[in-house]
Coordinates of N, CA, C and O in Angstrom, one line a residue:
M1 N 24.0 -23.4 11.0 CA 24.0 -21.9 11.0 C 23.5 -21.4 9.6 O 23.8 -21.9 8.6
G2 N 22.7 -20.4 9.7 CA 22.1 -19.8 8.5 C 23.0 -18.8 7.8 O 24.1 -18.5 8.2
E3 N 22.4 -18.3 6.7 CA 23.2 -17.3 5.9 C 23.1 -15.9 6.5 O 23.9 -15.1 6.3
I4 N 22.1 -15.7 7.3 CA 21.9 -14.4 8.0 C 22.7 -14.3 9.3 O 22.4 -15.1 10.2
A5 N 23.6 -13.4 9.3 CA 24.4 -13.2 10.5 C 23.6 -12.5 11.6 O 22.9 -11.6 11.3
T6 N 23.6 -13.0 12.8 CA 22.9 -12.4 13.9 C 23.8 -12.1 15.1 O 24.8 -12.7 15.2
S7 N 23.3 -11.2 15.9 CA 24.0 -10.8 17.1 C 23.0 -10.4 18.1 O 22.0 -9.7 17.8
D8 N 23.3 -10.6 19.4 CA 22.5 -10.1 20.5 C 22.8 -8.6 20.7 O 22.0 -7.9 21.4
R9 N 23.8 -8.1 20.0 CA 24.2 -6.7 20.2 C 23.6 -5.7 19.1 O 23.8 -4.5 19.2
Q10 N 23.0 -6.3 18.1 CA 22.4 -5.5 17.1 C 21.1 -6.1 16.5 O 20.9 -7.3 16.7
I11 N 20.3 -5.3 15.9 CA 19.1 -5.7 15.2 C 19.4 -5.7 13.7 O 19.9 -4.7 13.2
T12 N 19.1 -6.8 13.1 CA 19.1 -6.9 11.6 C 17.7 -6.7 11.2 O 16.8 -7.5 11.6
M13 N 17.4 -5.7 10.4 CA 16.0 -5.4 9.9 C 15.9 -5.5 8.4 O 16.6 -4.7 7.7
F14 N 15.1 -6.4 7.9 CA 14.7 -6.5 6.5 C 13.4 -5.6 6.4 O 12.4 -5.9 7.1
Y15 N 13.5 -4.6 5.5 CA 12.3 -3.7 5.4 C 12.2 -3.1 4.0 O 13.1 -3.2 3.2
N16 N 11.1 -2.5 3.8 CA 10.8 -1.8 2.5 C 10.8 -0.3 2.8 O 10.0 0.2 3.6
S17 N 11.8 0.4 2.2 CA 12.0 1.8 2.5 C 10.8 2.7 2.1 O 10.7 3.8 2.6
S18 N 9.8 2.2 1.4 CA 8.7 3.0 1.0 C 7.5 2.7 2.0 O 6.4 3.3 1.8
S19 N 7.7 1.8 2.9 CA 6.7 1.5 3.9 C 6.7 2.4 5.1 O 7.7 2.6 5.8
K20 N 5.5 3.0 5.4 CA 5.3 3.9 6.5 C 5.6 3.1 7.8 O 6.3 3.6 8.7
R21 N 5.1 1.9 7.9 CA 5.3 1.0 9.1 C 6.8 0.8 9.3 O 7.3 0.8 10.5
A22 N 7.5 0.5 8.3 CA 9.0 0.2 8.4 C 9.7 1.5 8.9 O 10.6 1.4 9.7
K23 N 9.4 2.6 8.3 CA 10.0 3.9 8.8 C 9.8 4.1 10.2 O 10.7 4.5 11.0
Q24 N 8.5 3.9 10.7 CA 8.2 4.1 12.1 C 8.9 3.1 13.0 O 9.4 3.5 14.1
T25 N 9.0 1.9 12.5 CA 9.7 0.8 13.3 C 11.2 1.2 13.4 O 11.7 1.1 14.5
L26 N 11.8 1.6 12.4 CA 13.2 2.0 12.4 C 13.4 3.2 13.4 O 14.3 3.2 14.2
A27 N 12.4 4.1 13.4 CA 12.5 5.3 14.3 C 12.4 4.8 15.8 O 13.2 5.3 16.6
Y28 N 11.5 3.8 16.1 CA 11.4 3.3 17.5 C 12.8 2.6 17.8 O 13.3 2.8 19.0
A29 N 13.3 1.8 17.0 CA 14.5 1.1 17.3 C 15.7 2.0 17.5 O 16.5 1.8 18.4
K30 N 15.8 3.0 16.7 CA 16.9 4.0 16.8 C 16.7 4.8 18.1 O 17.7 5.1 18.8
A31 N 15.4 5.1 18.5 CA 15.2 5.9 19.7 C 15.6 5.1 20.9 O 16.0 5.6 21.9
E32 N 15.6 3.7 20.8 CA 16.0 2.9 21.9 C 17.5 2.8 22.0 O 18.1 2.2 22.9
G33 N 18.2 3.3 20.9 CA 19.7 3.3 20.9 C 20.3 2.0 20.4 O 21.5 1.8 20.6
W34 N 19.5 1.1 19.8 CA 20.1 -0.1 19.3 C 20.8 0.1 18.0 O 20.3 0.8 17.1
P35 N 22.0 -0.6 17.9 CA 22.6 -0.6 16.5 C 21.7 -1.4 15.6 O 21.2 -2.5 16.0
I36 N 21.6 -0.9 14.4 CA 20.7 -1.6 13.4 C 21.4 -1.8 12.1 O 22.0 -0.9 11.6
L37 N 21.4 -3.0 11.6 CA 21.8 -3.4 10.3 C 20.6 -3.3 9.4 O 19.7 -4.1 9.5
E38 N 20.5 -2.2 8.6 CA 19.3 -2.0 7.8 C 19.5 -2.7 6.4 O 20.5 -2.4 5.7
I39 N 18.5 -3.5 6.0 CA 18.5 -4.2 4.7 C 17.2 -3.8 4.0 O 16.2 -4.3 4.3
D40 N 17.3 -2.8 3.1 CA 16.2 -2.3 2.3 C 16.0 -3.4 1.2 O 16.8 -3.5 0.3
I41 N 14.9 -4.1 1.3 CA 14.6 -5.2 0.3 C 14.4 -4.7 -1.1 O 14.5 -5.5 -2.0
L42 N 14.1 -3.4 -1.2 CA 13.9 -2.8 -2.6 C 15.3 -2.6 -3.2 O 15.4 -2.7 -4.4
K43 N 16.3 -2.3 -2.4 CA 17.6 -2.0 -3.0 C 18.5 -3.3 -3.0 O 19.3 -3.5 -3.9
T44 N 18.3 -4.1 -2.0 CA 19.0 -5.4 -1.9 C 18.1 -6.5 -1.6 O 17.8 -6.9 -0.4
P45 N 17.4 -7.0 -2.6 CA 16.5 -8.1 -2.4 C 17.2 -9.3 -1.7 O 18.3 -9.7 -2.0
P46 N 16.5 -9.9 -0.8 CA 17.1 -11.1 -0.1 C 17.3 -12.2 -1.0 O 16.5 -12.4 -2.0
S47 N 18.3 -13.0 -0.8 CA 18.5 -14.2 -1.6 C 17.5 -15.3 -1.3 O 16.8 -15.2 -0.3
G48 N 17.4 -16.3 -2.1 CA 16.5 -17.3 -1.9 C 16.7 -18.0 -0.6 O 15.8 -18.4 0.2
T49 N 18.0 -18.2 -0.2 CA 18.4 -18.8 1.0 C 17.9 -18.0 2.2 O 17.4 -18.5 3.2
Q50 N 18.1 -16.6 2.1 CA 17.7 -15.7 3.1 C 16.2 -15.7 3.3 O 15.7 -15.7 4.4
I51 N 15.4 -15.8 2.2 CA 14.0 -15.8 2.3 C 13.5 -17.1 3.0 O 12.7 -17.0 3.9
A52 N 14.1 -18.2 2.6 CA 13.7 -19.5 3.3 C 14.1 -19.4 4.8 O 13.3 -19.9 5.6
E53 N 15.3 -18.9 5.1 CA 15.7 -18.8 6.5 C 14.8 -17.9 7.3 O 14.4 -18.2 8.4
L54 N 14.3 -16.7 6.7 CA 13.4 -15.8 7.4 C 12.1 -16.5 7.7 O 11.6 -16.4 8.8
A55 N 11.6 -17.3 6.7 CA 10.3 -18.0 6.9 C 10.5 -19.0 8.1 O 9.7 -19.1 9.0
E56 N 11.6 -19.8 8.0 CA 11.9 -20.8 9.1 C 12.0 -20.1 10.4 O 11.5 -20.6 11.4
R57 N 12.8 -19.0 10.5 CA 12.9 -18.3 11.8 C 11.6 -17.8 12.4 O 11.4 -17.8 13.6
L58 N 10.7 -17.5 11.5 CA 9.4 -17.0 11.9 C 8.4 -18.1 12.1 O 7.2 -17.9 12.6
G59 N 8.8 -19.3 11.8 CA 7.9 -20.5 11.9 C 6.7 -20.4 10.9 O 5.6 -20.9 11.1
L60 N 7.0 -19.9 9.7 CA 6.1 -19.8 8.6 C 6.5 -20.6 7.4 O 7.6 -20.9 7.2
E61 N 5.5 -20.9 6.5 CA 5.8 -21.4 5.2 C 6.2 -20.2 4.4 O 5.8 -19.1 4.6
V62 N 7.0 -20.4 3.3 CA 7.5 -19.3 2.5 C 6.3 -18.5 1.9 O 6.3 -17.3 1.9
R63 N 5.2 -19.2 1.5 CA 4.0 -18.5 1.0 C 3.4 -17.5 1.9 O 2.8 -16.5 1.5
E64 N 3.6 -17.8 3.2 CA 3.0 -16.9 4.3 C 3.8 -15.6 4.4 O 3.4 -14.7 5.1
L65 N 5.0 -15.5 3.8 CA 5.8 -14.3 3.7 C 5.3 -13.3 2.7 O 5.7 -12.2 2.6
V66 N 4.4 -13.8 1.8 CA 3.9 -13.0 0.7 C 2.6 -12.3 1.1 O 1.7 -12.9 1.6
N67 N 2.6 -11.0 0.9 CA 1.4 -10.2 1.2 C 0.6 -10.2 0.0 O 0.7 -9.5 -1.0
Q68 N -0.4 -11.2 -0.1 CA -1.2 -11.4 -1.2 C -2.3 -10.3 -1.5 O -2.9 -10.3 -2.5
S69 N -2.4 -9.4 -0.5 CA -3.3 -8.2 -0.7 C -2.6 -7.0 -1.2 O -3.2 -6.0 -1.5
H70 N -1.2 -7.1 -1.3 CA -0.4 -5.9 -1.8 C -0.8 -5.7 -3.3 O -0.9 -6.6 -4.0
P71 N -0.9 -4.4 -3.7 CA -1.3 -4.1 -5.1 C -0.3 -4.7 -6.1 O -0.7 -5.1 -7.2
A72 N 1.0 -4.8 -5.7 CA 2.0 -5.4 -6.6 C 1.7 -6.8 -6.9 O 2.0 -7.4 -7.9
Y73 N 1.1 -7.5 -5.9 CA 0.8 -8.9 -6.0 C -0.5 -9.1 -6.8 O -0.6 -9.8 -7.8
T74 N -1.5 -8.3 -6.4 CA -2.8 -8.5 -7.1 C -2.8 -8.1 -8.5 O -3.6 -8.6 -9.3
S75 N -1.9 -7.1 -8.9 CA -1.9 -6.7 -10.3 C -1.1 -7.6 -11.2 O -1.3 -7.6 -12.4
K76 N -0.3 -8.5 -10.6 CA 0.6 -9.4 -11.4 C 0.2 -10.8 -11.3 O 0.5 -11.6 -12.2
F77 N -0.4 -11.3 -10.2 CA -0.6 -12.7 -10.0 C -2.1 -13.0 -9.6 O -2.7 -12.2 -8.9
E78 N -2.5 -14.1 -10.0 CA -3.8 -14.7 -9.6 C -3.6 -15.5 -8.3 O -2.5 -16.1 -8.1
P79 N -4.6 -15.6 -7.4 CA -4.5 -16.5 -6.3 C -4.2 -17.9 -6.8 O -4.9 -18.4 -7.7
H80 N -3.2 -18.5 -6.3 CA -2.8 -19.8 -6.8 C -1.9 -20.5 -5.8 O -1.3 -19.8 -5.0
E81 N -1.8 -21.8 -5.8 CA -0.9 -22.5 -5.0 C 0.4 -22.7 -5.8 O 0.4 -23.2 -6.9
F82 N 1.5 -22.3 -5.1 CA 2.8 -22.5 -5.8 C 3.7 -23.3 -4.8 O 3.4 -23.4 -3.7
S83 N 4.8 -23.8 -5.4 CA 5.8 -24.5 -4.6 C 6.6 -23.4 -3.8 O 6.6 -22.2 -4.1
S84 N 7.3 -23.9 -2.7 CA 8.1 -22.9 -2.0 C 9.1 -22.2 -2.9 O 9.4 -21.0 -2.8
E85 N 9.7 -23.0 -3.8 CA 10.7 -22.4 -4.8 C 10.1 -21.3 -5.6 O 10.7 -20.3 -5.9
D86 N 8.8 -21.5 -6.1 CA 8.1 -20.5 -6.9 C 7.8 -19.3 -6.0 O 8.0 -18.2 -6.5
W87 N 7.4 -19.4 -4.8 CA 7.2 -18.3 -3.9 C 8.5 -17.5 -3.7 O 8.5 -16.3 -3.7
I88 N 9.6 -18.2 -3.5 CA 10.9 -17.5 -3.3 C 11.2 -16.7 -4.6 O 11.6 -15.6 -4.5
K89 N 11.0 -17.3 -5.8 CA 11.3 -16.6 -7.0 C 10.4 -15.3 -7.1 O 10.8 -14.3 -7.6
M90 N 9.1 -15.5 -6.7 CA 8.2 -14.3 -6.8 C 8.7 -13.2 -5.9 O 8.7 -12.0 -6.3
I91 N 9.1 -13.5 -4.7 CA 9.7 -12.5 -3.7 C 10.9 -11.9 -4.3 O 11.1 -10.7 -4.2
R92 N 11.8 -12.8 -4.8 CA 13.1 -12.3 -5.3 C 12.9 -11.2 -6.4 O 13.6 -10.2 -6.5
H93 N 11.9 -11.5 -7.3 CA 11.7 -10.6 -8.5 C 10.7 -9.5 -8.2 O 10.6 -8.5 -8.9
N94 N 10.0 -9.6 -7.0 CA 9.0 -8.6 -6.6 C 9.1 -8.4 -5.1 O 8.2 -8.7 -4.4
P95 N 10.3 -7.8 -4.6 CA 10.5 -7.8 -3.2 C 9.4 -7.0 -2.4 O 9.2 -7.2 -1.2
E96 N 8.7 -6.1 -3.1 CA 7.7 -5.3 -2.4 C 6.5 -6.1 -1.9 O 5.8 -5.7 -1.0
I97 N 6.4 -7.4 -2.4 CA 5.3 -8.2 -1.9 C 5.6 -9.0 -0.7 O 4.7 -9.6 -0.1
M98 N 6.8 -8.9 -0.2 CA 7.2 -9.6 1.0 C 6.7 -8.9 2.3 O 6.8 -7.6 2.3
K99 N 6.1 -9.6 3.2 CA 5.7 -9.0 4.4 C 6.9 -8.5 5.2 O 7.9 -9.2 5.2
Q100 N 6.8 -7.4 5.8 CA 7.9 -6.7 6.4 C 7.4 -5.6 7.3 O 6.2 -5.3 7.2
P101 N 8.2 -5.1 8.2 CA 9.6 -5.4 8.5 C 9.8 -6.6 9.3 O 8.9 -7.0 10.0
I102 N 10.9 -7.3 9.1 CA 11.3 -8.4 9.9 C 12.5 -8.0 10.6 O 13.5 -7.6 10.0
A103 N 12.5 -8.2 11.9 CA 13.6 -7.9 12.8 C 14.2 -9.1 13.4 O 13.5 -10.0 13.9
I104 N 15.5 -9.1 13.5 CA 16.3 -10.3 14.1 C 17.3 -9.7 15.1 O 18.0 -8.8 14.8
R105 N 17.3 -10.3 16.2 CA 18.3 -10.0 17.3 C 18.6 -11.3 17.9 O 17.8 -11.9 18.6
G106 N 19.9 -11.7 17.8 CA 20.3 -13.0 18.3 C 19.4 -14.1 17.8 O 19.3 -14.3 16.6
N107 N 18.8 -14.9 18.6 CA 17.9 -16.0 18.2 C 16.4 -15.6 18.0 O 15.6 -16.4 17.7
N108 N 16.1 -14.3 18.3 CA 14.8 -13.8 18.2 C 14.5 -13.2 16.8 O 15.3 -12.4 16.4
T109 N 13.4 -13.6 16.3 CA 13.0 -13.0 15.0 C 11.5 -12.7 15.1 O 10.7 -13.5 15.5
I110 N 11.1 -11.5 14.6 CA 9.7 -11.1 14.7 C 9.3 -10.5 13.3 O 10.1 -9.8 12.7
L111 N 8.1 -10.7 13.0 CA 7.5 -10.0 11.9 C 6.7 -8.8 12.5 O 5.8 -9.0 13.3
V112 N 7.1 -7.6 12.3 CA 6.6 -6.4 12.9 C 5.2 -6.1 12.4 O 5.1 -5.8 11.2
E113 N 4.2 -6.2 13.2 CA 2.8 -5.8 12.8 C 2.5 -4.4 13.1 O 1.8 -3.7 12.3
T114 N 3.0 -3.9 14.2 CA 2.9 -2.5 14.6 C 4.3 -2.0 15.0 O 5.1 -2.8 15.5
P115 N 4.6 -0.8 14.7 CA 6.0 -0.3 15.0 C 6.5 -0.6 16.4 O 7.7 -0.8 16.6
T116 N 5.6 -0.5 17.4 CA 6.1 -0.8 18.8 C 6.4 -2.2 19.0 O 7.1 -2.5 20.1
D117 N 6.1 -3.1 18.1 CA 6.5 -4.5 18.3 C 8.0 -4.7 18.4 O 8.5 -5.6 19.0
I118 N 8.7 -3.7 17.8 CA 10.2 -3.8 17.8 C 10.7 -3.8 19.3 O 11.8 -4.3 19.6
L119 N 10.0 -3.2 20.2 CA 10.4 -3.1 21.6 C 10.4 -4.5 22.2 O 11.1 -4.7 23.2
R120 N 9.7 -5.5 21.6 CA 9.7 -6.9 22.2 C 11.0 -7.7 21.9 O 11.2 -8.7 22.5
I121 N 11.8 -7.2 20.9 CA 13.0 -7.9 20.5 C 14.1 -7.6 21.4 O 15.0 -8.3 21.6

């Protein structure tokens, strides 16, 4: 069992509150009437264990959770290969570079590409 509590009765959403896509995704989920546990990664950065668990649930390497085209990434980091632990540290200290929103409901986890993706969960 992971560190992230899940339920078939609610959606847990990791998101960036300054993201337009995240705001639209939350609006779709709320319009469907689903209870949502909102985790704004800018206010509450995910722990290293949570980051690793999110990557695993999505079937990704931790480095694939990093949006390397985000201005916060390109202004601070050069393209480089890092260990999973280093990628986790980068996300922890710069949560805005994490790809999001990520929605979890029961055993289903999705990386939302368009706001309507939330309807698939």
